[in-house]
PDB file of C-alpha atoms in Angstrom:
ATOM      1  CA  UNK A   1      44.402   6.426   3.045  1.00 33.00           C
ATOM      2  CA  UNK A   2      46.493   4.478   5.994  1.00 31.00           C
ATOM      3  CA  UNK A   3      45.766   0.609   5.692  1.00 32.00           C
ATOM      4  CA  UNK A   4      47.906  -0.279   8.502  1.00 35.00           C
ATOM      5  CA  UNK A   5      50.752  -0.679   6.098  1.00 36.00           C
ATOM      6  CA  UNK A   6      52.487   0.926   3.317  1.00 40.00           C
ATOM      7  CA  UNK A   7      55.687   0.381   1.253  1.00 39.00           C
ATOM      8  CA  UNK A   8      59.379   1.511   2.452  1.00 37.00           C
ATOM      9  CA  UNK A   9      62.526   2.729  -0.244  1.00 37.00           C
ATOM     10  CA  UNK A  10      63.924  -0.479  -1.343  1.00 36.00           C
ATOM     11  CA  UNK A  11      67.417   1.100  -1.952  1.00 35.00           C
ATOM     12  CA  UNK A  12      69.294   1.698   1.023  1.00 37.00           C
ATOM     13  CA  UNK A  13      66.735   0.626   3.357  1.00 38.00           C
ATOM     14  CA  UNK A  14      67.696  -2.278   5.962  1.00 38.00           C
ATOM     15  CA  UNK A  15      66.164  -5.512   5.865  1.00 39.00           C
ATOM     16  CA  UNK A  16      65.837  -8.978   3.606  1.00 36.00           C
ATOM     17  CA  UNK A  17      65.791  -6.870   0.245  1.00 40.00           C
ATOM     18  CA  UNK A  18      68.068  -4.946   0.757  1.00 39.00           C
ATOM     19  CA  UNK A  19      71.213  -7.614   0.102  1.00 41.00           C
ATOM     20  CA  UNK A  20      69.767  -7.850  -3.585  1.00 42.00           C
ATOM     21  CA  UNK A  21      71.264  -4.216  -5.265  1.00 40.00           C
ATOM     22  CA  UNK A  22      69.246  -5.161  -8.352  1.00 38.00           C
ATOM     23  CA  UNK A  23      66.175  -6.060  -6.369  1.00 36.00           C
ATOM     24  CA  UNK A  24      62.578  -3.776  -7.235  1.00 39.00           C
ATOM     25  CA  UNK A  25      60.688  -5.159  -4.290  1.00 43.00           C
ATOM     26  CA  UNK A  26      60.142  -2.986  -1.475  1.00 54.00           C
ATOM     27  CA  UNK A  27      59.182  -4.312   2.446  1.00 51.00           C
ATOM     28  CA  UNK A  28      56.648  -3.449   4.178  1.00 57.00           C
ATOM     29  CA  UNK A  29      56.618  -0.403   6.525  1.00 55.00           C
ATOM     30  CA  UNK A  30      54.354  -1.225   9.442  1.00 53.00           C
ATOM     31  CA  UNK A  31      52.772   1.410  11.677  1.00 65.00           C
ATOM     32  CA  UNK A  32      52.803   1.270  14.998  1.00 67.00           C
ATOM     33  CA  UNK A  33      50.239  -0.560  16.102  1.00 61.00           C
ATOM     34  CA  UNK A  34      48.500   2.051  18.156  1.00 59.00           C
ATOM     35  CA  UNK A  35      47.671   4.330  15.277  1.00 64.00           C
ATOM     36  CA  UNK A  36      47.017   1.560  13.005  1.00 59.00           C
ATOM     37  CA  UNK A  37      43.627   1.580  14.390  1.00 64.00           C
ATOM     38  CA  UNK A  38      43.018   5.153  14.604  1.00 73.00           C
ATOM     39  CA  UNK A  39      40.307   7.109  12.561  1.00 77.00           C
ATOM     40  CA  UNK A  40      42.160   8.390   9.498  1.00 87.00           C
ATOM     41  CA  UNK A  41      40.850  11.472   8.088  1.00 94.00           C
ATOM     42  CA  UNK A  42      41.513  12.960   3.672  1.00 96.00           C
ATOM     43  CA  UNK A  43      44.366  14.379   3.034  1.00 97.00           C
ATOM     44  CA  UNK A  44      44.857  17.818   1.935  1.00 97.00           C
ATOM     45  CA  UNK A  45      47.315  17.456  -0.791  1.00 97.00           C
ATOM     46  CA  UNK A  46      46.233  15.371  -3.512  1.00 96.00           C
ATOM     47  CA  UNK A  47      49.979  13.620  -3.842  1.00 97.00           C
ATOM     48  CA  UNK A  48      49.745  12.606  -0.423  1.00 96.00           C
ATOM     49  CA  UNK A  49      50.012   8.903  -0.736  1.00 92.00           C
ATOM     50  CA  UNK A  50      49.095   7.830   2.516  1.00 91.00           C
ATOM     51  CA  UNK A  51      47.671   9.201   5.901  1.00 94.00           C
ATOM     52  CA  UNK A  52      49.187   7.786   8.908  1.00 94.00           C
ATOM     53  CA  UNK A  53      47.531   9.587  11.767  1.00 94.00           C
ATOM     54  CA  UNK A  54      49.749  11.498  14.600  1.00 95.00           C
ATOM     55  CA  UNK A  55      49.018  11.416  18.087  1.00 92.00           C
ATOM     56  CA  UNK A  56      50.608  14.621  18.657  1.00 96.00           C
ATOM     57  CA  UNK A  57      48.808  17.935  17.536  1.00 97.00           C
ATOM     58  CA  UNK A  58      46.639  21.086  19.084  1.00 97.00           C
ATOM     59  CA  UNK A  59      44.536  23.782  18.062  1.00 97.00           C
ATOM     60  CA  UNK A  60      46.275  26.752  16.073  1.00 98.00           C
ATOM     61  CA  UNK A  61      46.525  29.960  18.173  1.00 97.00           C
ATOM     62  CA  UNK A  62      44.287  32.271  17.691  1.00 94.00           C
ATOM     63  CA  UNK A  63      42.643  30.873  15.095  1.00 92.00           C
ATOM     64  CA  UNK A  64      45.948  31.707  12.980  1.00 95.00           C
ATOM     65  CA  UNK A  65      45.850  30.172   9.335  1.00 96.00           C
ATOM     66  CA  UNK A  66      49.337  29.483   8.578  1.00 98.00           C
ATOM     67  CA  UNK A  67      51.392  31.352   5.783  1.00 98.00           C
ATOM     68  CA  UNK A  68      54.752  29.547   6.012  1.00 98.00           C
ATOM     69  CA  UNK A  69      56.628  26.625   5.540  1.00 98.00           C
ATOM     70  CA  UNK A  70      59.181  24.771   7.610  1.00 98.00           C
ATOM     71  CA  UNK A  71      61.533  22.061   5.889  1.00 99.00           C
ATOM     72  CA  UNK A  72      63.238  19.419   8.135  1.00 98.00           C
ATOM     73  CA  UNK A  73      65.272  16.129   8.110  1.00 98.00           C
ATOM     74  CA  UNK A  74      64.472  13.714  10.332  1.00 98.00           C
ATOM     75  CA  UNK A  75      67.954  12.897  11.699  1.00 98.00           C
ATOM     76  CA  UNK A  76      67.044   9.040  12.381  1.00 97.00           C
ATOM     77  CA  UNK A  77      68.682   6.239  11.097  1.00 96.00           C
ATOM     78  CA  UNK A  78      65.891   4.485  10.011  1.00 93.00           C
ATOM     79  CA  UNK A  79      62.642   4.977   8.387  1.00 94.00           C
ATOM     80  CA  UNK A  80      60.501   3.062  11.315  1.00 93.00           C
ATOM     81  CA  UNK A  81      62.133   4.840  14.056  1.00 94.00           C
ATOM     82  CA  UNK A  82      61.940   8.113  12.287  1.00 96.00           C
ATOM     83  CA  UNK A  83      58.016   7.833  11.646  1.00 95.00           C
ATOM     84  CA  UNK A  84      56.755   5.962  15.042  1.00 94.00           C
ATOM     85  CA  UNK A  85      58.962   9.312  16.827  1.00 96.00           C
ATOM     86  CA  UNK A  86      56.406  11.246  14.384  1.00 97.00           C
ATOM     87  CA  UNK A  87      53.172   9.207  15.279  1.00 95.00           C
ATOM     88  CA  UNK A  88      53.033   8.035  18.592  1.00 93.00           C
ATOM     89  CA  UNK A  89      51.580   9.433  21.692  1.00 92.00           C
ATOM     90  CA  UNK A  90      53.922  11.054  24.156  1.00 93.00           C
ATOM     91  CA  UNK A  91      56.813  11.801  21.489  1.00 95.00           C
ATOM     92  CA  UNK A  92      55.317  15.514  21.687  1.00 96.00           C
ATOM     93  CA  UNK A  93      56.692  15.673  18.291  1.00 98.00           C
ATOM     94  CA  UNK A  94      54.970  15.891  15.086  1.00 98.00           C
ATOM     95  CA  UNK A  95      54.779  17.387  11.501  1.00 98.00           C
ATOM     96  CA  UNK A  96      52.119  17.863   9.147  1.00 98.00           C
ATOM     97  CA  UNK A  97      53.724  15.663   6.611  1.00 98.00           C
ATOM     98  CA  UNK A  98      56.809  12.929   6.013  1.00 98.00           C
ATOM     99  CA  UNK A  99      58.287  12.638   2.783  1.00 97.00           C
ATOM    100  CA  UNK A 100      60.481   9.118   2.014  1.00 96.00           C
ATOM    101  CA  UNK A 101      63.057   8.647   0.508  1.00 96.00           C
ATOM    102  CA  UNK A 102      61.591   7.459  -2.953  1.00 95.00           C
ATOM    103  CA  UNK A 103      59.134  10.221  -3.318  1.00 96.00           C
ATOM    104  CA  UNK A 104      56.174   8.734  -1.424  1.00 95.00           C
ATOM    105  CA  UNK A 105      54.637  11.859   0.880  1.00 96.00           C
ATOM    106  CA  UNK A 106      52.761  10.490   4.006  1.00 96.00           C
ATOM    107  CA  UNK A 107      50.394  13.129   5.748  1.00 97.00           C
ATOM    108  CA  UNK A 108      49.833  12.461   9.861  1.00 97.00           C
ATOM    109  CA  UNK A 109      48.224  16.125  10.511  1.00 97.00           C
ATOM    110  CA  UNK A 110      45.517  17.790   9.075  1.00 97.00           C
ATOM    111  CA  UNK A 111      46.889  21.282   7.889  1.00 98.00           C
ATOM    112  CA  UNK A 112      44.446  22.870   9.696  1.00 97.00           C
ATOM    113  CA  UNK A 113      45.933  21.463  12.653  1.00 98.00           C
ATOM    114  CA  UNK A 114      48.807  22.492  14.675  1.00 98.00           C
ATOM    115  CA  UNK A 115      51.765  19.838  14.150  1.00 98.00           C
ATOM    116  CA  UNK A 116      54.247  20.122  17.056  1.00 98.00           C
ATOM    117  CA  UNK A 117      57.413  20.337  14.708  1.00 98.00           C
ATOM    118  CA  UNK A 118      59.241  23.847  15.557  1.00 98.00           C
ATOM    119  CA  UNK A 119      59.915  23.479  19.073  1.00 96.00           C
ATOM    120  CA  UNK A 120      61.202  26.970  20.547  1.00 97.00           C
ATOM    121  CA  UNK A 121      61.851  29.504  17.406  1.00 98.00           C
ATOM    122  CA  UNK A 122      61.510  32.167  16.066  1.00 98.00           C
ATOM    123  CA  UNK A 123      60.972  33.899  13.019  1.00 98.00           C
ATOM    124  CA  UNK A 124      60.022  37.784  11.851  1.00 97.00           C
ATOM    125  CA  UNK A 125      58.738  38.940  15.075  1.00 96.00           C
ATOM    126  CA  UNK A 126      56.681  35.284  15.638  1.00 97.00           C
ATOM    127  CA  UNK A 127      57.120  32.961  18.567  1.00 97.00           C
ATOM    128  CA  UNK A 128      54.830  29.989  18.058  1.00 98.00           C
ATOM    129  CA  UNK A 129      55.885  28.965  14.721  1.00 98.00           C
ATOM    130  CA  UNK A 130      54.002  26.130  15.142  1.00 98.00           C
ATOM    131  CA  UNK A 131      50.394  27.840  14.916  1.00 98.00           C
ATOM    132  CA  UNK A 132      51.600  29.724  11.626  1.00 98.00           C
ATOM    133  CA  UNK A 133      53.590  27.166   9.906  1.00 98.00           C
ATOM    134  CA  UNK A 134      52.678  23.939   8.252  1.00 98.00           C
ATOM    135  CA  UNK A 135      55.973  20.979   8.828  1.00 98.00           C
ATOM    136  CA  UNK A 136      57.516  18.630   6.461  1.00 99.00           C
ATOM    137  CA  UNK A 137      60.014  15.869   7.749  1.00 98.00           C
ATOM    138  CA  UNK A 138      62.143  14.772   4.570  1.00 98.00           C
ATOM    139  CA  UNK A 139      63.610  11.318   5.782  1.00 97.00           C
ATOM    140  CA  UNK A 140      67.339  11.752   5.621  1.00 98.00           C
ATOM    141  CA  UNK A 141      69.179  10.279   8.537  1.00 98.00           C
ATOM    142  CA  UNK A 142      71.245  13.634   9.016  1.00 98.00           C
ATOM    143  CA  UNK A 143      74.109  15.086  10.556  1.00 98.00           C
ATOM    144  CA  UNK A 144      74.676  12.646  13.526  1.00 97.00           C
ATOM    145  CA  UNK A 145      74.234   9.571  10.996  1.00 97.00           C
ATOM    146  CA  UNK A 146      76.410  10.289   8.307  1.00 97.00           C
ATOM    147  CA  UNK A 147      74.263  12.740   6.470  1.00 98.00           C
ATOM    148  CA  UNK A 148      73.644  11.649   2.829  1.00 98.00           C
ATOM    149  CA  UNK A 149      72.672  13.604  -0.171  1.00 98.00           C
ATOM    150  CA  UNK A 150      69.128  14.133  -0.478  1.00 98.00           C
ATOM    151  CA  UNK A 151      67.621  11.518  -3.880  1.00 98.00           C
ATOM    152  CA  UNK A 152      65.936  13.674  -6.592  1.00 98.00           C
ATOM    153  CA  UNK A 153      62.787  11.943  -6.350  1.00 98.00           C
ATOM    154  CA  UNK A 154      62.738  12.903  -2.581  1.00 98.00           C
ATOM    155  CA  UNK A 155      63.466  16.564  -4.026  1.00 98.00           C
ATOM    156  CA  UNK A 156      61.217  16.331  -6.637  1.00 98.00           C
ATOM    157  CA  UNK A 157      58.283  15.453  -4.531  1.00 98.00           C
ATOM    158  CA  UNK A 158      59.193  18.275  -1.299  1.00 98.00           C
ATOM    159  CA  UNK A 159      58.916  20.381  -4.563  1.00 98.00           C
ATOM    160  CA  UNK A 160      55.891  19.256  -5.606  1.00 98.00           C
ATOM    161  CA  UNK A 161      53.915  19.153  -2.672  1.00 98.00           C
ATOM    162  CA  UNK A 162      55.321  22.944  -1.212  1.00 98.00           C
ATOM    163  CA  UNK A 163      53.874  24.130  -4.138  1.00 98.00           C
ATOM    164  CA  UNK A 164      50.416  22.979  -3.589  1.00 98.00           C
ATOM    165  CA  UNK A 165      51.225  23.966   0.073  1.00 98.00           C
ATOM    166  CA  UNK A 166      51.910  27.561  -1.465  1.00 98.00           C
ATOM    167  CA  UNK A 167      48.867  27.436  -3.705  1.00 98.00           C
ATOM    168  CA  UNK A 168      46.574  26.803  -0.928  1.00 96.00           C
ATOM    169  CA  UNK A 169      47.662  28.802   1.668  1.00 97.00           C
ATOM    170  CA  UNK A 170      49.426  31.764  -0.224  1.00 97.00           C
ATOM    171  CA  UNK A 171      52.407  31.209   1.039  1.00 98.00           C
ATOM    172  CA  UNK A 172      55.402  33.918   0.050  1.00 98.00           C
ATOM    173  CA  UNK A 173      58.539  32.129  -1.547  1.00 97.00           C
ATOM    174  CA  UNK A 174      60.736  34.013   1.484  1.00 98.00           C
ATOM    175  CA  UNK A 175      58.078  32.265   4.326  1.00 98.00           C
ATOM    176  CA  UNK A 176      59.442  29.021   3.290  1.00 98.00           C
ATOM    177  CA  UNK A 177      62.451  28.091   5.640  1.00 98.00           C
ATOM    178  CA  UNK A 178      64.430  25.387   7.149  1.00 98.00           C
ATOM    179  CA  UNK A 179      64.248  24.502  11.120  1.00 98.00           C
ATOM    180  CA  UNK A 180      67.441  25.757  11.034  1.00 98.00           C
ATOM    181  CA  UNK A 181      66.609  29.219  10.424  1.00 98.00           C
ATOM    182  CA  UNK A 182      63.790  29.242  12.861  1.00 98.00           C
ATOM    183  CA  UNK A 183      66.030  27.333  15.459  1.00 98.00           C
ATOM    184  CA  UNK A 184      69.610  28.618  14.984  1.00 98.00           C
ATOM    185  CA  UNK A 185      71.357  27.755  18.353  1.00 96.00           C
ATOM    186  CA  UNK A 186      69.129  24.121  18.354  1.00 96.00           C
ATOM    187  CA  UNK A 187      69.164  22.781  14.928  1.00 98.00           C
ATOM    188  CA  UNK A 188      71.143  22.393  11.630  1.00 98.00           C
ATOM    189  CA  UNK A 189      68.823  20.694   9.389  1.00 98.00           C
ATOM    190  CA  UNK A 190      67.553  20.328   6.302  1.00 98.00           C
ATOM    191  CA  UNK A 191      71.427  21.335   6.677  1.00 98.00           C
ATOM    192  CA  UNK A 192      74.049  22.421   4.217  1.00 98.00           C
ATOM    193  CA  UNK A 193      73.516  19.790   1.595  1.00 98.00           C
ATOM    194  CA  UNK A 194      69.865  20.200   0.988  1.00 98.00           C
ATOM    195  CA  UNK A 195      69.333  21.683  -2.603  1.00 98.00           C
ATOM    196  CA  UNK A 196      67.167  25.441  -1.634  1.00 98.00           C
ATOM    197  CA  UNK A 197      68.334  26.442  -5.042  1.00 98.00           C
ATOM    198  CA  UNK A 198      66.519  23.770  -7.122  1.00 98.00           C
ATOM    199  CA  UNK A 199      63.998  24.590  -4.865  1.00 98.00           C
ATOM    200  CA  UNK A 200      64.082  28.061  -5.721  1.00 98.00           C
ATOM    201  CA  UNK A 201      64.581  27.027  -9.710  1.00 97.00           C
ATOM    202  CA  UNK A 202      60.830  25.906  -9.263  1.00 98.00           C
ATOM    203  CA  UNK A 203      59.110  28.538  -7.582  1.00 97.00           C
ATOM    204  CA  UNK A 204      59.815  27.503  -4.098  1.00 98.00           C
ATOM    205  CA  UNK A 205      61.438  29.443  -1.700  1.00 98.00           C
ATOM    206  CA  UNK A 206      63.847  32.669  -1.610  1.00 98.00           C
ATOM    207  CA  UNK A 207      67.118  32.431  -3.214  1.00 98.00           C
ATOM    208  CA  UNK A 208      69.869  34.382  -5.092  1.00 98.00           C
ATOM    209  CA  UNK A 209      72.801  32.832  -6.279  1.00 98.00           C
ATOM    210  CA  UNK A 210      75.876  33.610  -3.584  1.00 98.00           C
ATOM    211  CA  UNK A 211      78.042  35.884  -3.556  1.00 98.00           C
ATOM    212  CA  UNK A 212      81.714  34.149  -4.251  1.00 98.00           C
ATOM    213  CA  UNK A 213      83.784  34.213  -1.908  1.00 97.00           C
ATOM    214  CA  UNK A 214      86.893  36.062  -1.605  1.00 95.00           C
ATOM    215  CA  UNK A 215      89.845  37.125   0.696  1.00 92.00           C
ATOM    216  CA  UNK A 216      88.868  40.662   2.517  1.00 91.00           C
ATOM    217  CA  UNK A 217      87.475  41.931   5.929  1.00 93.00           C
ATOM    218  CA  UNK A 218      85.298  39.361   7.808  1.00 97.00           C
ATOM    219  CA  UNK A 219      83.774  39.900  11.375  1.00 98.00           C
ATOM    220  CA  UNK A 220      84.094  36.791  13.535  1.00 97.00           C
ATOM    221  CA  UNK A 221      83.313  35.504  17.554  1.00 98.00           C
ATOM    222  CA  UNK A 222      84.780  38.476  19.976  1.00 97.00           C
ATOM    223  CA  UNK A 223      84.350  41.340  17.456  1.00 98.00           C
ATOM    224  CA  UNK A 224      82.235  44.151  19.389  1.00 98.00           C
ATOM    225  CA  UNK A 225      81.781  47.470  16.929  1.00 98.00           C
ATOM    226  CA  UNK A 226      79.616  49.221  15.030  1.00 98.00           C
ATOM    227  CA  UNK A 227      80.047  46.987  12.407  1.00 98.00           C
ATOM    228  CA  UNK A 228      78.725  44.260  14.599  1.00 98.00           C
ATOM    229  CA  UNK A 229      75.798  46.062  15.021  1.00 98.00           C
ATOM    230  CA  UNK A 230      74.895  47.021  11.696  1.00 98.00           C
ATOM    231  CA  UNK A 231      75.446  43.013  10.763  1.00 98.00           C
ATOM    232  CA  UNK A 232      72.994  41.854  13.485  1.00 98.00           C
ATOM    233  CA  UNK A 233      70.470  44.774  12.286  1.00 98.00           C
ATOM    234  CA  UNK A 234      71.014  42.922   8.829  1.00 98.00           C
ATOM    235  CA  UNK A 235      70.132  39.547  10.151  1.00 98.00           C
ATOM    236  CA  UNK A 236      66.847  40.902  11.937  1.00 98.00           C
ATOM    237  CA  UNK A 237      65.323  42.456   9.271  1.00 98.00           C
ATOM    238  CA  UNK A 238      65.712  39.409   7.048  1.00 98.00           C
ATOM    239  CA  UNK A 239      63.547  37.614  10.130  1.00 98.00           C
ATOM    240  CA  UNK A 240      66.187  36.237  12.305  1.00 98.00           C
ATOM    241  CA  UNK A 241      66.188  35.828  16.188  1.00 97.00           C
ATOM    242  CA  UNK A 242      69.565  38.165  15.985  1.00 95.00           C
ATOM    243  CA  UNK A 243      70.700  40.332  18.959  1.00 90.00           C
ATOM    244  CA  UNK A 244      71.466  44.077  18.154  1.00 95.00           C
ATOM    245  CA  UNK A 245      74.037  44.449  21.037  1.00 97.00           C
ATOM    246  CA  UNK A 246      77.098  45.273  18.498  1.00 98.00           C
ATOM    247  CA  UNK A 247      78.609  41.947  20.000  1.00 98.00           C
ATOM    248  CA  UNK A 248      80.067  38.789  17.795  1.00 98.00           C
ATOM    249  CA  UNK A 249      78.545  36.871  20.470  1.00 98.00           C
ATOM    250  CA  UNK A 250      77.746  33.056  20.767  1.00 97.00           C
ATOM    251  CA  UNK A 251      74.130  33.605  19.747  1.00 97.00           C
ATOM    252  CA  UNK A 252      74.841  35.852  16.842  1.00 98.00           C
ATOM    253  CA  UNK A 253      77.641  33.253  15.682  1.00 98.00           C
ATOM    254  CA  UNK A 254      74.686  31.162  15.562  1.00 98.00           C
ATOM    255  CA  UNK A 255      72.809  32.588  13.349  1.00 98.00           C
ATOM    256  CA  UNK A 256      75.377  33.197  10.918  1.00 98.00           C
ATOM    257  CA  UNK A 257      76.083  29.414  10.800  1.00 98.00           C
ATOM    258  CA  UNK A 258      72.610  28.842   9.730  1.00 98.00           C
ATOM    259  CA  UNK A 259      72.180  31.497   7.358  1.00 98.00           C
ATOM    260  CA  UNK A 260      75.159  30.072   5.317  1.00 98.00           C
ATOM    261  CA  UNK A 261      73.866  26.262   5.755  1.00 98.00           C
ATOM    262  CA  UNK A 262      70.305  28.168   3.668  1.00 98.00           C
ATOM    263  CA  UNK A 263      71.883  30.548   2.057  1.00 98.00           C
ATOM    264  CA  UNK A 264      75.785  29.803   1.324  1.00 98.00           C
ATOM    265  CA  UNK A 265      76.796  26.519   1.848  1.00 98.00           C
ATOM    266  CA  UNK A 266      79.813  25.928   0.455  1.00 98.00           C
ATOM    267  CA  UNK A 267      81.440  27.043   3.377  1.00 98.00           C
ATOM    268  CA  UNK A 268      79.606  27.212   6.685  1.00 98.00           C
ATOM    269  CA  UNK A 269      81.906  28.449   9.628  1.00 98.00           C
ATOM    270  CA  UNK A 270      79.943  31.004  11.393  1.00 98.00           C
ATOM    271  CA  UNK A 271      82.182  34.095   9.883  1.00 98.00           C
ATOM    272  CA  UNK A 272      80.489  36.228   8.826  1.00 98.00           C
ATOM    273  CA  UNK A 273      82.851  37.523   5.170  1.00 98.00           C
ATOM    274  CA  UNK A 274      82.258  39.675   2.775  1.00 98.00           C
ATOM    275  CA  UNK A 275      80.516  36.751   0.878  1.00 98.00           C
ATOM    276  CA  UNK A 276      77.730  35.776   3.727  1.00 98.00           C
ATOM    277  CA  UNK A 277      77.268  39.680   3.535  1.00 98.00           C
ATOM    278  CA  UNK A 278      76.715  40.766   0.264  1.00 98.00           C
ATOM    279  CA  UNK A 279      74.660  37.221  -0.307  1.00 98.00           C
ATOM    280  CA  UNK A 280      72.499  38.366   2.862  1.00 98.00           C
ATOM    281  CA  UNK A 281      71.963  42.109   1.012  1.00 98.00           C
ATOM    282  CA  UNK A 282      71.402  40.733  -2.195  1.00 98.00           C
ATOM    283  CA  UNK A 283      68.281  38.783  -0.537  1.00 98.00           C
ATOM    284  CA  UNK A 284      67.245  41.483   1.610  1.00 98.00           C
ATOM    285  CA  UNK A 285      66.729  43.374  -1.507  1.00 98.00           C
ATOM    286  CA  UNK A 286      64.711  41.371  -3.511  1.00 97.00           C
ATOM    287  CA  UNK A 287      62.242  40.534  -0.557  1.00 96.00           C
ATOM    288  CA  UNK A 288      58.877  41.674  -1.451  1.00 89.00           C
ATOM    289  CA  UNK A 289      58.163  45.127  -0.069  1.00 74.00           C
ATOM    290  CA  UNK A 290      55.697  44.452   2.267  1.00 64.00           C
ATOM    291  CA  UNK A 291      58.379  41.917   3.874  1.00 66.00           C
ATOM    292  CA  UNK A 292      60.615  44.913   3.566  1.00 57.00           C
ATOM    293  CA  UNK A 293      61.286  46.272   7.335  1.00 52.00           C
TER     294      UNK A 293
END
């Protein structure tokens, strides 16, 4: 439970301690002073170290239980600022849980809540991804801050707790998805460097291994075809927000650019080659048949 305080990573983190490499101490993390106060509540995952309580958070629409994950970075450059943005009133932003650096997971909404995490996306035919999904902020200072590798203990505990998160709310491996994917032309995180396939090594997520890539026939901005078409029909069924106009348009450039960052990172330039192609097949065909469409 929150107790107005709780421990920060010691390496890498900015402060007295952080001078001394060899140093095991860590600094205390304060909470913002307004929801130091507040009226915690028991967290729903049982490797939930702390609760520090958001401001920000509705009702689910519809009574809707949610059945899918969303994975973000938090794209601050420092722990404080990244979890007051999380907590504090009038921030309208939010996420179900925060997960540091070191492996330390920090709930602030109840799952049966409705974090405000997704902003405008779209996934599978579903607007308010909000009311369906349950959000997890991994602290990682992201693209606009020099982007570092995620740690393993960071990895090792988004593992952990998405698979309690899939336990408890039957989540399907292909319903757990990066803001990215939900948020194509707004957002690149978790972003190319985040690990889906260790991920997907324990049970989390949908992955194949992708396709290599090769020299060949590649459709790019300004194609308009058929082939276009076809491409974009691709993209939909998999869940994306894709047009179907037969246009290489902005939007559908979009998408392709996040699909690789998921699904094909090492190289993510919006092309859509032979490689992004057959990698895009190979998952279409091993989605469940029910997700099939």
């Amino acid at each position: 439970m929150a107790s107005g305080s709780f421990m920060s990573p010691g390496p890498g983190s900015k402060g007295p301690d952080s001078k001394d490499s060899d140093s095991k101490r860590q600094r205390a993390l304060p909470v913002p002073r307004a929801i130091a106060d507040m009226k915690t509540f028991t967290p729903d995952s049982s490797i939930a170290s702390d609760v520090i309580p958001s401001m920000n958070y509705g009702e689910r629409a519809n009574g809707r239980q949610p059945d899918m994950i969303v994975l973000h970075y938090t794209g601050m450059p420092d722990v404080e600022g990244a979890i007051a943005q999380l907590v504090t009133a009038g921030t309208e932003v939010s996420a179900h849980y925060i997960v540091l650096e070191d492996g330390r997971i920090v709930q602030s909404v109840p799952e049966s809540k409705r974090a405000w995490h997704a902003g405008v996306s779209f996934w599978a035919g579903e607007e308010d991804i909000n009311s369906c999904s349950i959000g997890i902020e991994i602290i990682n200072r992201g693209h606009d801050w020099g982007y570092p590798d995620f740690p393993l203990r960071q990895i090792a505990a988004v593992i952990a707790l998405c698979r309690g998160i899939m336990l408890r709310r039957k989540v399907p491996s292909h319903r757990v998805l990066g803001h990215s994917d939900v948020a194509p032309g707004r957002k690149k995180d978790p972003g190319e460097k985040f690990p889906w396939h260790s991920l997907a090594n324990s049970g989390v997520g949908h992955w194949v291994q992708p396709a290599p890539i090769v020299r060949g026939d590649a459709l790019k901005l300004g194609a308009i075809s058929d082939a276009v078409a076809d491409m974009q029909a691709a993209f939909a069924r998999y869940g994306y927000n894709m047009p179907t106009n037969g246009k290489f348009d902005g939007p559908t450039m979009e998408v392709v650019t996040a699909f690789q960052r998921h699904f094909r990172p090492e190289k993510v330039d919006g092309i859509a080659d032979q490689s992004t192609m057959a990698t895009l097949h190979a998952l279409l065909a091993s989605l469940p048949v029910v997700a099939a469409k």
